Short mmCIF file of C-alpha atoms in Angstrom, two decimals:
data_model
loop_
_atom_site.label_atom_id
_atom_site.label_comp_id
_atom_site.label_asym_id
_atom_site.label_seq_id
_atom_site.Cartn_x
_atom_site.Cartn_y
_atom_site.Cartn_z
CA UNK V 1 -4.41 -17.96 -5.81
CA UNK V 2 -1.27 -19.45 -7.98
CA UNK V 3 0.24 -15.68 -7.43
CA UNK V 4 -0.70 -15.48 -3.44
CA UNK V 5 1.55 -18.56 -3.44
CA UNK V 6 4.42 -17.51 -5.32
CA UNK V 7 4.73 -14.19 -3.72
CA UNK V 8 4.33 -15.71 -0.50
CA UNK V 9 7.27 -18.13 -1.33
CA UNK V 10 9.16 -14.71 -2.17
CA UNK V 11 8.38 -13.29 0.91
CA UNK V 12 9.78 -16.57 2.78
CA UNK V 13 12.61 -16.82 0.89
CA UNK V 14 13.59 -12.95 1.51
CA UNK V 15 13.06 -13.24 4.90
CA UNK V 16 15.44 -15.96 5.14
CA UNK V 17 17.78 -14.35 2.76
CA UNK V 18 17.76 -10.90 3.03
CA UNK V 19 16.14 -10.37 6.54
CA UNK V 20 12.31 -9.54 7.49
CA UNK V 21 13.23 -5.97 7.81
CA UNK V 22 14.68 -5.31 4.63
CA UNK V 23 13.41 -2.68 2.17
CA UNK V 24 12.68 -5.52 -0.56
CA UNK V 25 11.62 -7.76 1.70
CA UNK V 26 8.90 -5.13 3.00
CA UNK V 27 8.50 -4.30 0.06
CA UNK V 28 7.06 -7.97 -1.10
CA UNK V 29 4.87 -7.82 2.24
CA UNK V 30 2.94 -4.53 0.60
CA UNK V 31 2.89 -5.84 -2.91
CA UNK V 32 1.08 -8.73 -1.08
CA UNK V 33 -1.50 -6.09 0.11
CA UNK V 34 -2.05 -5.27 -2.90
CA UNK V 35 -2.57 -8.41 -4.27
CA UNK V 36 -5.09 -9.14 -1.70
CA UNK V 37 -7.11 -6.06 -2.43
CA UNK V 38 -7.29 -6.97 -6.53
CA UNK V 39 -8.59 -9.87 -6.25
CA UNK V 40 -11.79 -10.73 -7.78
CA UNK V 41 -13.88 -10.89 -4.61
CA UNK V 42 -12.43 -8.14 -2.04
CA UNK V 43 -14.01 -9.67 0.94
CA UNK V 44 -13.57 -8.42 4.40
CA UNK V 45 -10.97 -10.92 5.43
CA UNK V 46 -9.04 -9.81 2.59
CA UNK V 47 -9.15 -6.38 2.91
CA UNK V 48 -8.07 -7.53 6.87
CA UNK V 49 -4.86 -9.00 5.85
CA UNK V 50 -4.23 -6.72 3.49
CA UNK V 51 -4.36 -4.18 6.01
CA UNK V 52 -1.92 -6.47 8.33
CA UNK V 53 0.38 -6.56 5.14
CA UNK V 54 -0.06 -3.40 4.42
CA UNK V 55 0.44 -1.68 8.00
CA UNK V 56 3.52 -3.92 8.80
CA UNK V 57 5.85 -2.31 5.20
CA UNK V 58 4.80 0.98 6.26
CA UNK V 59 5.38 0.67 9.35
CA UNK V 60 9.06 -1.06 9.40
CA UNK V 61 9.96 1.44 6.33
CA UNK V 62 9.21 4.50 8.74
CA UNK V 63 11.48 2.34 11.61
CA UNK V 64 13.94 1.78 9.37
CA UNK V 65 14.48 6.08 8.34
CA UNK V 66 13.10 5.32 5.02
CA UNK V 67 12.39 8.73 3.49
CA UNK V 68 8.58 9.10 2.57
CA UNK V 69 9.71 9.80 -0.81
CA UNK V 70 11.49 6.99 -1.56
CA UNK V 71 9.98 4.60 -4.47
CA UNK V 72 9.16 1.93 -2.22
CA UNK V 73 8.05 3.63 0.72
CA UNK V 74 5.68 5.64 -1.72
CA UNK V 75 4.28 2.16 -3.33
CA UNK V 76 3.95 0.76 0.20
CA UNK V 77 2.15 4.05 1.63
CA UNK V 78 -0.10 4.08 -1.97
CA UNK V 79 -1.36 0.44 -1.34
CA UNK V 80 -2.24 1.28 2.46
CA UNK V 81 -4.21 3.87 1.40
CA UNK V 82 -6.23 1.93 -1.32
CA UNK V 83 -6.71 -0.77 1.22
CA UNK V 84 -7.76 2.20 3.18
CA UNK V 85 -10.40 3.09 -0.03
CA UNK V 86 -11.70 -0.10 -0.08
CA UNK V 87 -12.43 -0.45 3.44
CA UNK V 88 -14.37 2.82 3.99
CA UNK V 89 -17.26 1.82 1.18
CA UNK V 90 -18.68 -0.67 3.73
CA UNK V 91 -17.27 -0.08 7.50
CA UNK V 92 -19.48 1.50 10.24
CA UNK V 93 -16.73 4.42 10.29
CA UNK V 94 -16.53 4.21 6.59
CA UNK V 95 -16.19 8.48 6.73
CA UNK V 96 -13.45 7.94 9.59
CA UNK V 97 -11.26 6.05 6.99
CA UNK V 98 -12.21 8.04 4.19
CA UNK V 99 -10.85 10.83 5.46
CA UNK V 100 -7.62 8.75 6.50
CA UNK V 101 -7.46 7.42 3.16
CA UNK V 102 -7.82 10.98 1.62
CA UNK V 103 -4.68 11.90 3.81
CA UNK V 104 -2.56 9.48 2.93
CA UNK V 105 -3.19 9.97 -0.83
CA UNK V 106 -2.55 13.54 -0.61
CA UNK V 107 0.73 12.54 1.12
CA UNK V 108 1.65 10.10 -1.42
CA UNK V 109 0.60 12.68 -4.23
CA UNK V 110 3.08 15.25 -2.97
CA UNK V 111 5.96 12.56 -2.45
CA UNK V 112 5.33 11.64 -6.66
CA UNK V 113 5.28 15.49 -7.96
CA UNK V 114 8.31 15.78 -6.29
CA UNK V 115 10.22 13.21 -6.99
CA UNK V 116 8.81 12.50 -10.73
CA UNK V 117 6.76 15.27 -11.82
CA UNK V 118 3.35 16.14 -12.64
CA UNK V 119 3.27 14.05 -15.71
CA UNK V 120 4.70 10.95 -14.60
CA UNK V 121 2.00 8.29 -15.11
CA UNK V 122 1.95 6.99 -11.16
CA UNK V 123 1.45 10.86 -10.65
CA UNK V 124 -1.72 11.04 -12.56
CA UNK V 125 -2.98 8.02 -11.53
CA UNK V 126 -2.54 8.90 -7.76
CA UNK V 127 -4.57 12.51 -8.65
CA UNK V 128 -7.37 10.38 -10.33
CA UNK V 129 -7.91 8.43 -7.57
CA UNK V 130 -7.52 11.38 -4.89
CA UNK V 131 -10.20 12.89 -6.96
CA UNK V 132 -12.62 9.85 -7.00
CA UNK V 133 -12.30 9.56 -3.05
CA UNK V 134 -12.88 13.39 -2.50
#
């Protein structure tokens, strides 16, 4: 809870500072996502906001001409897509999002070999969980 607090202070204060559209400032909003699907009871609320976290950086990164390769866009696409993961174990169209999920590792997967390599750590830990979901 203490670090839901303090990165929602960060996310107020960059809005004010920097702007709600800007890259850092989105990229707080997905590291909130993320947060919020860690924690040690995912509940479906949770994995709701997340989703509303989540959505909203992606979304405003693509708006914004963010190339899908770029570091942040890559995190912010990553944590949609475990959100995504997370989701599908127990929702009626749990397939539906599997599949979406799937898809939006694979994209993030490609964005990482080529812009760090095969053996970069995020890399391999993208391909490990691309191979759990399949």
């Amino acid at each position: 809870e203490a670090s839901r607090q303090q990165l929602s202070d960060a996310i107020n204060a960059q809005e004010k500072t920097l702007g709600s559209q800007h890259p850092l400032t989105l990229s707080c909003l997905s590291a909130m996502g993320n947060l919020l699907t860690r924690a040690p009871k995912i509940t479906k609320e949770l994995l709701e906001e997340a989703e509303v976290f989540n959505n909203r950086a992606c979304q405003e990164l693509q708006i914004r001409g963010m190339n899908s390769k770029h570091p942040i866009r890559l995190a912010a696409l990553y944590n949609r897509a475990h959100s995504n993961l997370l989701k599908s174990i127990t929702a009626e169209d749990g397939d539906r999002l599997l599949g979406v999920a799937v898809k939006q590792l694979q994209e993030v997967h490609g964005g990482l070999v080529e812009r760090r390599g095969t053996a970069h750590p995020e890399t391999r830990e993208t391909e490990r969980v691309l191979q759990e979901a399949r």
